[in-house]
Amino acid sequence: MGRADISTGEGSGSKRARTGIRRFFTWRRLIAYALSMCLLLIAAFAALYVWVDVPDANASAKAESNIYTYRDGTVLARTGAVNRESVPLHRAPLQVQHAFVAAENKDFYSDPGVSLSGTARGIANTLLGKGKQGGSTITQQYVKNYYLSQEQTVTRKLKELVIALKIDQRMSKDEILEGYLNTSYYGRGAYGIQAAAHAYYGVGVERLTVAQGAYLASLLQSPSAYDWAVAGPNGKRLVTARWNYVLDNMVQKHWLDAGTRAGLTFPKPISPRPLPGMSGQNGYLVEAAKAELRRSGVSDQELAAGGWTIRLNIDKNKQQALERSVDQQLNRKLSPATRTVDQQVQAGAASVDPKTGAVLALYGGRGFTEHYTDNALRRDYQPASTFKPLILASALDHGATTQQGAPIGPDTVYDGTSQRPVTGSKVPFAPPNEDGRDYGRITVQQAMNHSVNSVFAQMAVDVGLSEVKQTAVDLGMDPNASGFGENPAMSLGVMGASPLDMAGVYATLDNHGKKVTPRLVASAQHGDERAELPGAIGGQVISRTAADSVTSVLTGVVDDGTGHAVRRSGQAVAGKTGTSDDDKSAWFVGYTPKLVTAVGLFGEGEHGTQVSLRGAAGGGRVNGGGFPAQIWGAYMDQALSGTPTSAFDLATGTSTDPAPVGTETPSAPATPDPAT
């Protein structure tokens, strides 16, 4: 064979070989392969679209804290595992809304809810182990936060894509943006824009400026690195650049005027602050509010789910004044390190508006985390002689008479001999007066001034023990309280009662006999729904004449009796001291026309046992005219500071009615005996 033949043969074989390979990679076949692949991908995506449903929200996305506020709306405490308070979109100023769109997804209002390029880039980065990536739309980020999880997997990213497409069809853009703002994490433990506004600027979302909104929007890219309080120089440079980027995008989208943008300066956030918690008085207030809500029909499960905004009636200034008064008049005088009895002194107090029933201040003890029992609500101690006005109220309301047939009133004369046996009682009873003092013949007014046990024991029997108890219950005492039996000992106040109970009872007297049930919670809202709360002011439970006559008598206790420590020049004050057997509790409950406050002191030993208060603060006996009255006076001076002095408008059925009680400065009385 010649060369030509050889050459021709080789060329022919090579041509045949190339023809065999090319037959698989012709242009037609390549196009067909591409179309087939596209069809397969479309079919796979269609199957995925059908297969993937929109799931229920994940638990963490729905978890919210409960927000407890003072009456003025300032935050008192946040409870719950997640610091979040979801808010409707309209609460956020429109330019703040636009700042987030400008930062994350400029075409949000017109896009289909997904970014295919961003998702593809994310999947590629995930496969290459590069972790998180940018490029997701606001809708996709909302889906990730609300329906899925933060895990970086191809499966999760594909689900995110499908669900985002479906959500964009089912929800409006405003609904999606609202969900996005409420589910995003902003750092400082803040989930959602409302928590972030409080954490970084100390304001509610509605008070955010556009500059502040742009900073919060910038944070979402890297919350920990961009927190101005902890960021290094590079972090501060980056977040400033990001902030400028957001504002420039807003100008580009015509959401912000260029001139306004030029005048904006970087809004440095406040320093991080711990979340308001349960220490101090906060824990007592939160737990008391929860208990009141439960009585109103809100279940523990509903509260545990979070998302409640609970506004209390507590006045922040009065609350602080009450805490200061207990601290200054009592706690600073105790030396628990050197005196055992000082370790056992517990104080509780409640202050109520008699016209509205609002609980304006509450003192539960030394601190919720130190002493769990709320001293303002506990009912295990006796109110002692603060019960005596209720006996007189019952006598007046029922038109009762003495054993001799004389109508019972302030001027009625009784035998005040100590340990005088009560007549007309099926149960023998002969109570001693304080220090065994005999008063002889004494008026009811004088007996109230000096808290004469023998007089009120007899009066309770004269009125009728069942009638006295019913009056007490009508005024606000617990009928099932420990020791509340229908017997002559009732007259000494041997049943259990709390400072809040007694504040409510005396508020009813102050309110001319119309029932006052103290209410701590002003409102409780969950989303757009508000809990139905009972009213605080009820109907007439005793006649106005009876209530006002008791008030008149109690002004005498302050002017000329055991409550002299709380006298205030020009200010009408009515009140009563009380000290239980062996000084285990000491009380002062008093009121002006505008405010009722009950202060109780309790001797609490190990395991909640009741012990004597004698020797507290290095003194001797402890009675209602001492620490309780001093705390009451110091608090009321602050609580009523700046308000005009007022007089009681009383209708007692006597000729003195036209002249309001308490308009004159009382003269100094003789030093009274200790309260009982």
XYZ file of C-alpha atoms in Angstrom:
676
model
C 0.000 0.000 0.000
C 1.362 3.434 -0.907
C 1.572 6.499 1.180
C -1.421 7.945 -0.495
C -3.376 4.905 0.364
C -2.108 4.927 3.868
C -2.806 8.592 4.243
C -6.228 8.245 2.779
C -6.979 5.396 5.045
C -5.900 7.261 8.173
C -7.845 10.300 7.213
C -10.904 8.283 6.572
C -10.663 6.578 9.981
C -10.163 9.874 11.786
C -13.144 11.360 10.064
C -15.276 8.424 11.046
C -14.112 8.783 14.698
C -14.974 12.445 14.841
C -18.296 11.789 13.296
C -19.049 9.219 16.052
C -18.298 11.688 18.894
C -20.010 14.624 17.303
C -23.179 12.748 16.864
C -23.734 13.185 20.672
C -22.854 16.885 20.779
C -24.474 18.398 17.790
C -26.143 21.751 18.244
C -29.495 20.159 17.883
C -28.747 17.615 20.542
C -27.280 20.225 22.895
C -30.407 22.307 22.557
C -32.523 19.227 23.102
C -30.514 18.322 26.204
C -30.926 21.845 27.558
C -34.650 21.831 26.877
C -34.993 18.442 28.497
C -33.093 19.604 31.518
C -35.271 22.708 31.759
C -38.389 20.595 31.465
C -37.095 18.279 34.178
C -36.316 21.251 36.422
C -39.715 22.768 35.735
C -41.407 19.454 36.453
C -39.337 19.028 39.601
C -40.164 22.542 40.752
C -43.843 22.006 39.948
C -43.794 18.838 42.021
C -41.974 20.690 44.774
C -44.501 23.518 44.603
C -47.354 21.057 45.020
C -45.566 19.030 47.685
C -44.488 21.921 49.935
C -47.347 23.391 51.957
C -47.263 26.593 53.954
C -46.667 25.271 57.473
C -47.851 26.628 60.780
C -45.661 29.257 62.372
C -42.739 27.937 64.370
C -42.980 28.302 68.133
C -40.132 30.795 68.476
C -41.664 33.140 65.910
C -44.896 33.394 67.879
C -43.301 33.598 71.319
C -43.645 37.047 72.849
C -43.033 38.634 76.187
C -45.799 40.059 78.304
C -45.334 43.782 78.858
C -46.418 45.325 82.157
C -46.552 49.108 82.277
C -47.283 51.865 84.759
C -50.453 53.877 84.252
C -48.523 56.375 82.073
C -47.406 53.610 79.696
C -43.756 53.392 80.739
C -42.519 49.819 80.999
C -42.480 48.323 84.475
C -41.504 44.744 83.596
C -41.212 42.274 80.748
C -41.796 38.601 81.377
C -41.279 35.573 79.154
C -38.430 33.803 77.422
C -38.502 36.033 74.320
C -38.292 39.805 74.418
C -40.829 40.573 71.748
C -43.998 42.626 71.515
C -45.636 42.341 68.112
C -47.186 45.564 66.849
C -49.386 46.352 63.826
C -47.553 47.911 60.908
C -49.358 51.232 61.197
C -47.622 51.822 64.547
C -44.331 52.243 62.667
C -43.973 55.600 60.854
C -44.104 55.178 57.078
C -40.548 56.409 56.566
C -39.321 53.863 59.123
C -41.091 51.160 57.116
C -39.419 52.440 53.968
C -36.016 52.394 55.659
C -36.241 48.628 56.100
C -37.340 48.130 52.514
C -34.502 50.337 51.300
C -32.018 48.355 53.359
C -33.078 44.844 52.441
C -35.186 44.760 49.291
C -35.694 47.977 47.281
C -38.100 46.311 44.872
C -40.125 44.644 47.599
C -43.394 46.326 46.648
C -43.201 45.049 43.046
C -41.247 41.771 43.198
C -42.887 38.305 43.186
C -41.612 37.583 46.677
C -38.447 35.733 45.665
C -35.040 36.388 44.198
C -33.986 33.464 42.005
C -30.444 34.742 41.695
C -30.157 35.276 45.404
C -31.555 31.831 46.162
C -29.227 30.206 43.622
C -26.286 32.047 45.155
C -27.384 30.891 48.598
C -27.640 27.260 47.508
C -24.219 27.445 45.879
C -22.674 28.958 48.980
C -24.301 26.307 51.128
C -22.940 23.517 48.926
C -19.495 25.119 49.029
C -19.662 25.502 52.812
C -19.546 29.308 52.716
C -22.430 29.740 55.142
C -24.853 32.648 55.045
C -25.318 34.857 52.037
C -27.274 37.943 51.065
C -29.800 38.363 48.311
C -33.010 37.023 49.884
C -36.102 39.156 49.611
C -37.987 40.489 52.604
C -40.658 37.887 51.894
C -38.079 35.084 51.953
C -36.572 36.373 55.184
C -40.017 36.582 56.746
C -40.723 32.994 55.670
C -37.426 31.851 57.164
C -38.120 33.640 60.463
C -41.800 32.799 60.818
C -42.305 29.402 59.181
C -38.937 27.686 58.961
C -35.644 27.839 60.823
C -32.222 29.446 60.559
C -30.411 26.266 59.450
C -28.264 26.561 56.314
C -29.340 23.608 54.137
C -30.366 23.234 50.505
C -33.690 21.699 51.559
C -34.541 24.655 53.768
C -33.626 27.152 51.024
C -35.806 25.358 48.461
C -38.720 25.287 50.897
C -38.149 28.972 51.576
C -38.407 29.716 47.863
C -41.661 27.822 47.385
C -43.342 29.116 50.533
C -42.312 32.689 49.706
C -44.024 32.417 46.305
C -47.192 31.130 47.954
C -47.119 33.720 50.732
C -46.709 36.514 48.191
C -49.929 35.325 46.563
C -51.861 35.006 49.811
C -50.738 38.067 51.792
C -50.485 41.752 51.049
C -47.110 43.433 51.029
C -48.014 45.334 54.188
C -48.878 42.084 55.970
C -45.558 40.563 54.919
C -43.613 43.647 55.988
C -45.403 43.682 59.332
C -44.475 40.049 59.914
C -40.891 40.698 58.878
C -40.456 43.638 61.252
C -41.967 41.669 64.144
C -39.935 38.484 63.667
C -36.462 39.820 62.879
C -33.705 39.780 65.487
C -32.058 43.118 66.219
C -29.513 42.231 68.893
C -29.598 43.099 72.603
C -32.069 40.233 73.040
C -34.702 42.190 71.099
C -37.002 40.363 68.699
C -39.267 42.597 66.678
C -39.153 46.313 65.996
C -41.003 47.344 69.167
C -38.499 45.617 71.460
C -35.670 47.018 69.326
C -37.001 50.573 69.587
C -37.013 50.268 73.385
C -33.616 48.532 73.507
C -31.727 51.023 71.317
C -33.599 54.302 71.758
C -35.826 53.892 74.821
C -39.009 54.746 72.907
C -41.980 52.958 71.410
C -41.932 52.192 67.691
C -44.319 55.044 66.884
C -41.751 57.571 68.139
C -38.849 56.373 65.987
C -37.336 58.936 63.622
C -36.308 58.075 60.083
C -32.628 58.231 61.128
C -33.240 55.825 63.991
C -35.275 53.552 61.742
C -32.407 53.465 59.243
C -30.022 52.384 62.018
C -32.332 49.586 63.155
C -32.680 48.472 59.533
C -28.893 48.482 59.208
C -28.549 46.314 62.295
C -30.278 43.357 60.668
C -27.253 42.626 58.510
C -25.105 41.936 61.590
C -26.765 42.770 64.933
C -23.827 41.991 67.207
C -21.136 43.583 65.052
C -23.190 46.714 64.353
C -24.312 47.482 67.904
C -22.704 50.878 68.442
C -22.219 50.285 72.156
C -19.925 47.287 71.647
C -18.706 47.651 68.056
C -15.042 48.270 67.363
C -13.793 50.939 64.950
C -14.382 48.717 61.926
C -17.895 47.784 63.054
C -18.776 51.440 63.573
C -17.393 52.296 60.141
C -19.394 49.520 58.505
C -22.691 50.316 60.208
C -22.284 54.022 59.408
C -21.736 53.124 55.772
C -24.760 50.838 55.886
C -26.847 53.617 57.441
C -25.859 56.005 54.656
C -26.631 53.316 52.084
C -30.153 52.917 53.475
C -30.879 56.645 53.409
C -29.444 57.065 49.909
C -31.675 54.248 48.672
C -34.661 55.998 50.233
C -33.827 59.170 48.300
C -33.419 57.134 45.115
C -36.859 55.586 45.619
C -38.367 59.018 46.386
C -39.235 57.981 49.931
C -37.060 60.688 51.462
C -36.398 64.248 50.377
C -32.767 64.857 49.424
C -32.624 68.030 51.475
C -33.984 66.260 54.553
C -31.536 63.425 54.010
C -28.612 65.863 53.874
C -29.535 67.242 57.285
C -29.660 63.879 59.067
C -26.938 62.893 61.510
C -26.119 59.412 62.739
C -28.377 58.632 65.732
C -26.158 56.958 68.312
C -28.238 54.507 70.359
C -28.442 54.509 74.142
C -26.275 52.175 76.191
C -27.652 48.676 76.754
C -29.895 48.330 79.774
C -31.086 45.184 81.502
C -34.672 44.275 80.808
C -37.070 45.316 83.561
C -37.366 42.168 85.626
C -38.903 40.754 88.743
C -36.595 42.162 91.392
C -37.683 44.740 93.955
C -41.384 45.565 93.883
C -41.790 44.603 90.217
C -42.256 40.919 90.966
C -44.989 41.618 93.489
C -46.815 43.873 91.046
C -46.552 41.402 88.164
C -47.769 38.461 90.225
C -50.600 40.505 91.728
C -51.662 41.618 88.246
C -51.617 38.033 86.985
C -53.772 36.922 89.916
C -56.269 39.699 89.202
C -56.401 38.762 85.515
C -57.027 35.122 86.406
C -59.981 36.200 88.545
C -61.231 38.145 85.521
C -61.189 35.054 83.306
C -57.761 35.178 81.643
C -56.216 31.721 81.988
C -52.665 30.847 82.936
C -52.258 29.276 79.502
C -53.247 32.503 77.778
C -50.808 34.509 79.865
C -48.029 31.964 79.333
C -48.454 32.239 75.558
C -47.234 35.838 75.809
C -48.066 38.852 73.699
C -50.045 40.709 76.358
C -49.688 44.402 77.084
C -50.940 44.876 80.629
C -51.291 48.428 81.898
C -51.449 48.774 85.652
C -53.102 51.560 87.610
C -49.831 52.049 89.495
C -48.671 55.663 89.508
C -44.907 55.587 89.066
C -44.280 58.616 91.283
C -46.541 57.389 94.082
C -45.016 53.920 93.871
C -41.550 55.371 94.313
C -42.790 57.585 97.143
C -44.214 54.580 98.982
C -40.995 52.626 98.585
C -38.955 55.591 99.839
C -41.222 56.060 102.839
C -40.930 52.442 103.959
C -37.190 52.593 103.465
C -36.702 55.862 105.347
C -39.196 55.352 108.157
C -38.528 51.661 108.790
C -35.853 49.758 106.870
C -33.018 52.186 107.582
C -33.751 51.943 111.303
C -33.489 48.163 111.384
C -30.272 46.257 112.065
C -30.975 42.672 110.977
C -27.309 41.768 111.356
C -27.360 42.509 115.091
C -31.013 42.055 116.135
C -32.964 38.903 115.409
C -36.305 40.688 115.681
C -35.252 43.115 112.950
C -34.849 40.164 110.601
C -38.484 39.292 111.259
C -40.067 42.653 110.448
C -42.153 42.650 107.277
C -44.016 45.642 105.871
C -46.899 45.778 103.432
C -48.915 48.714 102.105
C -51.564 49.602 99.552
C -52.750 52.989 98.298
C -56.091 53.376 96.508
C -58.024 56.166 94.803
C -61.443 56.099 96.545
C -63.238 57.609 93.539
C -61.995 55.151 90.906
C -60.770 52.151 92.908
C -57.401 52.326 91.147
C -54.485 50.842 93.107
C -51.944 53.646 92.792
C -49.107 52.125 94.836
C -48.371 48.755 96.393
C -45.542 47.667 98.676
C -45.084 43.916 98.909
C -41.943 43.557 100.982
C -38.171 43.816 100.849
C -38.067 42.457 97.309
C -39.772 39.714 95.343
C -36.570 37.720 94.872
C -35.789 37.966 98.609
C -39.244 37.512 100.142
C -41.730 35.798 97.858
C -44.854 36.387 99.968
C -46.551 39.647 99.012
C -47.159 41.488 102.277
C -49.694 43.791 100.615
C -51.917 40.815 99.759
C -51.317 38.342 102.582
C -54.297 37.537 104.784
C -52.659 35.570 107.570
C -52.306 38.453 110.062
C -55.000 40.127 112.130
C -56.087 43.691 111.298
C -56.747 44.207 115.014
C -58.421 47.485 115.961
C -58.675 48.705 112.367
C -61.795 46.495 112.420
C -63.514 48.630 115.072
C -64.852 51.252 112.611
C -66.691 48.451 110.806
C -68.591 47.609 113.995
C -69.682 51.232 114.298
C -70.592 51.306 110.588
C -72.824 48.275 111.076
C -74.456 49.829 114.144
C -75.237 53.044 112.300
C -76.401 51.308 109.127
C -78.741 49.000 111.025
C -79.978 51.655 113.446
C -78.815 49.421 116.330
C -79.336 50.216 120.004
C -77.557 49.393 123.216
C -78.825 46.796 125.676
C -80.631 49.691 127.362
C -82.326 50.743 124.130
C -80.251 53.846 123.376
C -79.455 54.440 119.677
C -75.773 53.785 118.982
C -73.885 56.821 117.682
C -70.718 58.804 118.333
C -72.123 60.287 121.548
C -73.531 57.061 122.966
C -72.020 56.255 126.370
C -70.598 52.812 127.154
C -68.814 51.290 130.136
C -65.118 51.235 129.304
C -63.992 49.128 132.251
C -61.239 46.695 131.302
C -62.268 43.023 131.280
C -65.901 43.900 131.783
C -67.974 40.815 130.818
C -69.993 41.362 127.655
C -73.718 41.108 128.285
C -76.098 39.388 125.901
C -73.494 37.048 124.446
C -73.934 33.298 124.349
C -70.158 33.010 124.523
C -68.527 34.484 127.652
C -66.127 37.263 126.719
C -64.391 39.907 128.844
C -61.547 41.504 126.821
C -58.876 43.592 128.542
C -58.113 47.091 127.385
C -54.573 48.058 126.482
C -52.463 47.981 129.657
C -55.595 46.970 131.581
C -56.733 50.614 131.704
C -60.235 51.352 132.971
C -62.012 54.234 131.215
C -65.313 54.099 133.090
C -68.191 55.803 131.303
C -66.965 56.868 127.889
C -68.545 57.959 124.596
C -68.175 55.948 121.407
C -66.092 58.788 119.944
C -63.675 58.636 122.884
C -63.650 54.848 122.756
C -62.649 54.989 119.076
C -60.006 57.606 119.771
C -58.357 55.396 122.365
C -59.328 52.023 120.886
C -61.165 50.723 123.955
C -61.709 46.976 123.523
C -64.448 46.564 126.131
C -66.696 49.110 124.412
C -66.520 47.589 120.930
C -66.900 44.032 122.181
C -70.180 45.070 123.753
C -71.201 47.075 120.712
C -70.659 44.080 118.389
C -73.038 42.009 120.501
C -75.525 44.883 120.672
C -75.587 45.199 116.879
C -75.633 41.451 116.264
C -72.560 39.416 115.377
C -73.984 38.173 112.082
C -74.932 41.734 111.103
C -71.451 42.996 111.922
C -69.835 40.284 109.828
C -72.175 40.935 106.910
C -71.383 44.640 106.998
C -67.673 43.868 107.022
C -68.079 41.551 104.034
C -70.186 44.115 102.191
C -67.460 46.687 102.769
C -64.849 44.374 101.273
C -63.520 41.858 103.781
C -63.103 38.183 102.917
C -65.929 36.139 104.533
C -63.746 33.018 104.428
C -60.720 34.579 106.085
C -59.120 32.581 108.851
C -60.632 33.353 112.270
C -63.666 35.194 110.918
C -66.230 33.568 113.164
C -69.428 35.119 114.486
C -68.339 35.536 118.098
C -67.512 38.492 120.371
C -63.751 38.089 119.713
C -64.487 39.346 116.199
C -64.546 42.843 117.707
C -60.783 42.674 118.273
C -60.113 42.114 114.569
C -58.903 38.527 114.986
C -59.690 37.470 111.407
C -57.124 37.587 108.617
C -56.991 40.583 106.286
C -54.484 42.157 103.919
C -53.458 45.797 103.570
C -55.192 45.824 100.183
C -58.371 44.444 101.779
C -58.358 47.158 104.427
C -57.560 49.863 101.880
C -60.654 48.760 99.953
C -62.837 48.732 103.067
C -61.783 52.234 104.092
C -62.064 53.439 100.481
C -65.718 52.400 100.573
C -66.180 54.500 103.715
C -64.364 57.369 102.006
C -66.626 56.922 98.977
C -69.724 57.547 101.119
C -70.673 53.880 101.345
C -70.490 53.017 97.633
C -68.487 49.799 97.228
C -64.869 50.195 96.142
C -63.063 47.061 95.000
C -59.407 47.957 94.438
C -58.222 47.207 90.898
C -54.570 46.878 90.012
C -55.012 46.248 86.276
C -56.270 49.131 84.151
C -56.293 47.234 80.848
C -55.011 44.015 79.319
C -54.666 43.740 75.558
C -53.562 40.859 73.340
C -53.279 42.007 69.747
C -56.536 43.725 68.899
C -58.445 41.981 71.676
C -58.928 43.439 75.146
C -59.715 41.436 78.249
C -63.015 42.247 79.909
C -62.212 43.544 83.369
C -64.763 44.112 86.125
C -65.474 47.602 87.341
C -64.084 48.908 90.605
C -67.045 50.970 91.813
C -70.187 49.148 92.851
C -73.458 50.030 94.469
C -74.321 51.451 97.863
C -73.435 48.829 100.485
C -74.100 50.973 103.551
C -75.948 54.236 103.760
C -74.101 57.455 103.112
C -75.098 58.676 106.552
C -73.501 55.636 108.195
C -70.318 55.852 106.109
C -69.902 59.593 106.583
C -70.555 59.338 110.326
C -67.763 56.775 110.645
C -65.456 59.076 108.678
C -66.314 61.916 111.043
C -65.499 59.727 114.058
C -62.196 58.642 112.483
C -61.099 62.254 112.062
C -61.277 62.373 115.854
C -58.837 59.443 116.085
C -56.337 61.550 114.143
C -57.080 64.822 115.919
C -57.307 63.565 119.489
C -56.442 59.888 119.559
C -53.975 57.167 118.680
C -53.525 58.452 115.100
C -52.151 61.848 116.100
C -48.855 61.141 114.316
C -50.528 61.641 110.930
C -52.216 64.976 111.606
C -51.651 67.437 108.753
C -52.293 71.160 109.013
C -55.360 72.093 106.992
C -55.749 68.630 105.514
C -58.673 66.452 106.536
C -57.461 63.009 107.637
C -59.450 60.080 108.994
C -57.868 56.868 110.171
C -57.442 54.101 112.696
C -54.510 52.369 114.335
C -54.388 48.687 115.155
C -52.079 46.361 117.052
C -52.757 42.655 117.409
C -52.168 40.429 120.422
C -48.512 40.331 121.506
C -47.625 42.942 118.866
C -47.541 40.399 116.029
C -49.002 42.957 113.662
C -49.339 46.731 113.718
C -51.443 48.871 111.392
C -52.447 52.304 110.340
C -55.232 52.678 107.801
C -56.153 56.234 106.953
C -57.541 58.427 104.239
C -58.095 61.891 102.910
C -60.906 62.781 100.500
C -58.589 61.876 97.620
C -56.464 58.947 98.753
C -56.705 55.884 101.005
C -53.604 54.085 102.278
C -53.216 51.055 104.513
C -49.873 50.183 106.089
C -49.271 46.938 107.953
C -46.265 45.626 109.882
C -45.939 41.879 110.462
C -43.643 39.795 112.651
C -42.677 36.768 110.556
C -40.400 34.037 111.900
C -39.090 30.869 110.291
C -41.489 28.985 108.028
C -43.956 31.869 108.158
C -44.682 31.623 111.879
C -46.066 34.767 113.511
C -43.758 36.339 116.078
C -43.816 39.499 118.158
C -42.474 42.769 116.796
C -41.416 43.977 120.232
C -37.908 45.340 120.312
C -37.809 46.121 116.590
C -35.312 48.858 115.738
C -34.070 48.744 119.314
C -37.312 50.046 120.792
C -39.967 48.468 122.950
C -43.543 47.786 121.919
C -44.568 48.286 118.310
C -48.035 49.706 117.726
C -50.019 51.238 114.912
C -49.250 54.789 116.010
C -45.514 54.122 115.537
C -43.876 52.836 112.354
C -47.121 52.287 110.371
C -48.377 55.814 111.052
C -44.937 57.278 110.336
C -44.736 55.448 106.998
C -48.279 56.549 106.181
C -47.543 60.181 106.962
C -44.265 60.298 105.008
C -45.894 58.677 101.979
C -49.028 60.813 101.980
C -46.967 63.995 102.238
C -45.211 63.026 99.013
C -48.238 61.527 97.274
C -50.365 64.629 97.875
C -47.572 67.130 97.341
C -48.657 69.926 95.043
C -52.375 69.190 95.438
C -54.669 71.539 97.354
C -55.727 70.457 100.815
C -59.273 69.149 100.889
C -62.107 68.600 103.344
C -64.516 65.713 103.693
C -67.975 66.400 102.304
C -69.967 64.595 104.971
C -73.670 64.009 105.441
C -73.944 62.569 108.941
C -77.511 63.560 109.625
C -76.475 66.120 112.243
C -76.619 69.893 112.380
C -72.902 70.105 111.659
C -73.281 68.662 108.169
C -73.035 71.946 106.256
C -69.518 72.537 107.589
C -67.029 70.203 105.865
C -64.934 68.221 108.305
C -61.211 68.855 108.495
C -60.981 72.459 107.371
C -59.394 73.748 110.547
C -55.950 73.100 111.892
C -56.392 70.834 114.926
C -54.968 71.816 118.253
C -52.399 69.539 119.833
C -54.124 66.880 121.944
C -52.855 65.194 125.011
C -50.554 62.251 124.318
C -52.829 59.260 123.733
C -52.371 55.728 124.908
C -50.829 53.236 122.515
C -53.193 51.736 119.970
C -54.678 48.308 120.362
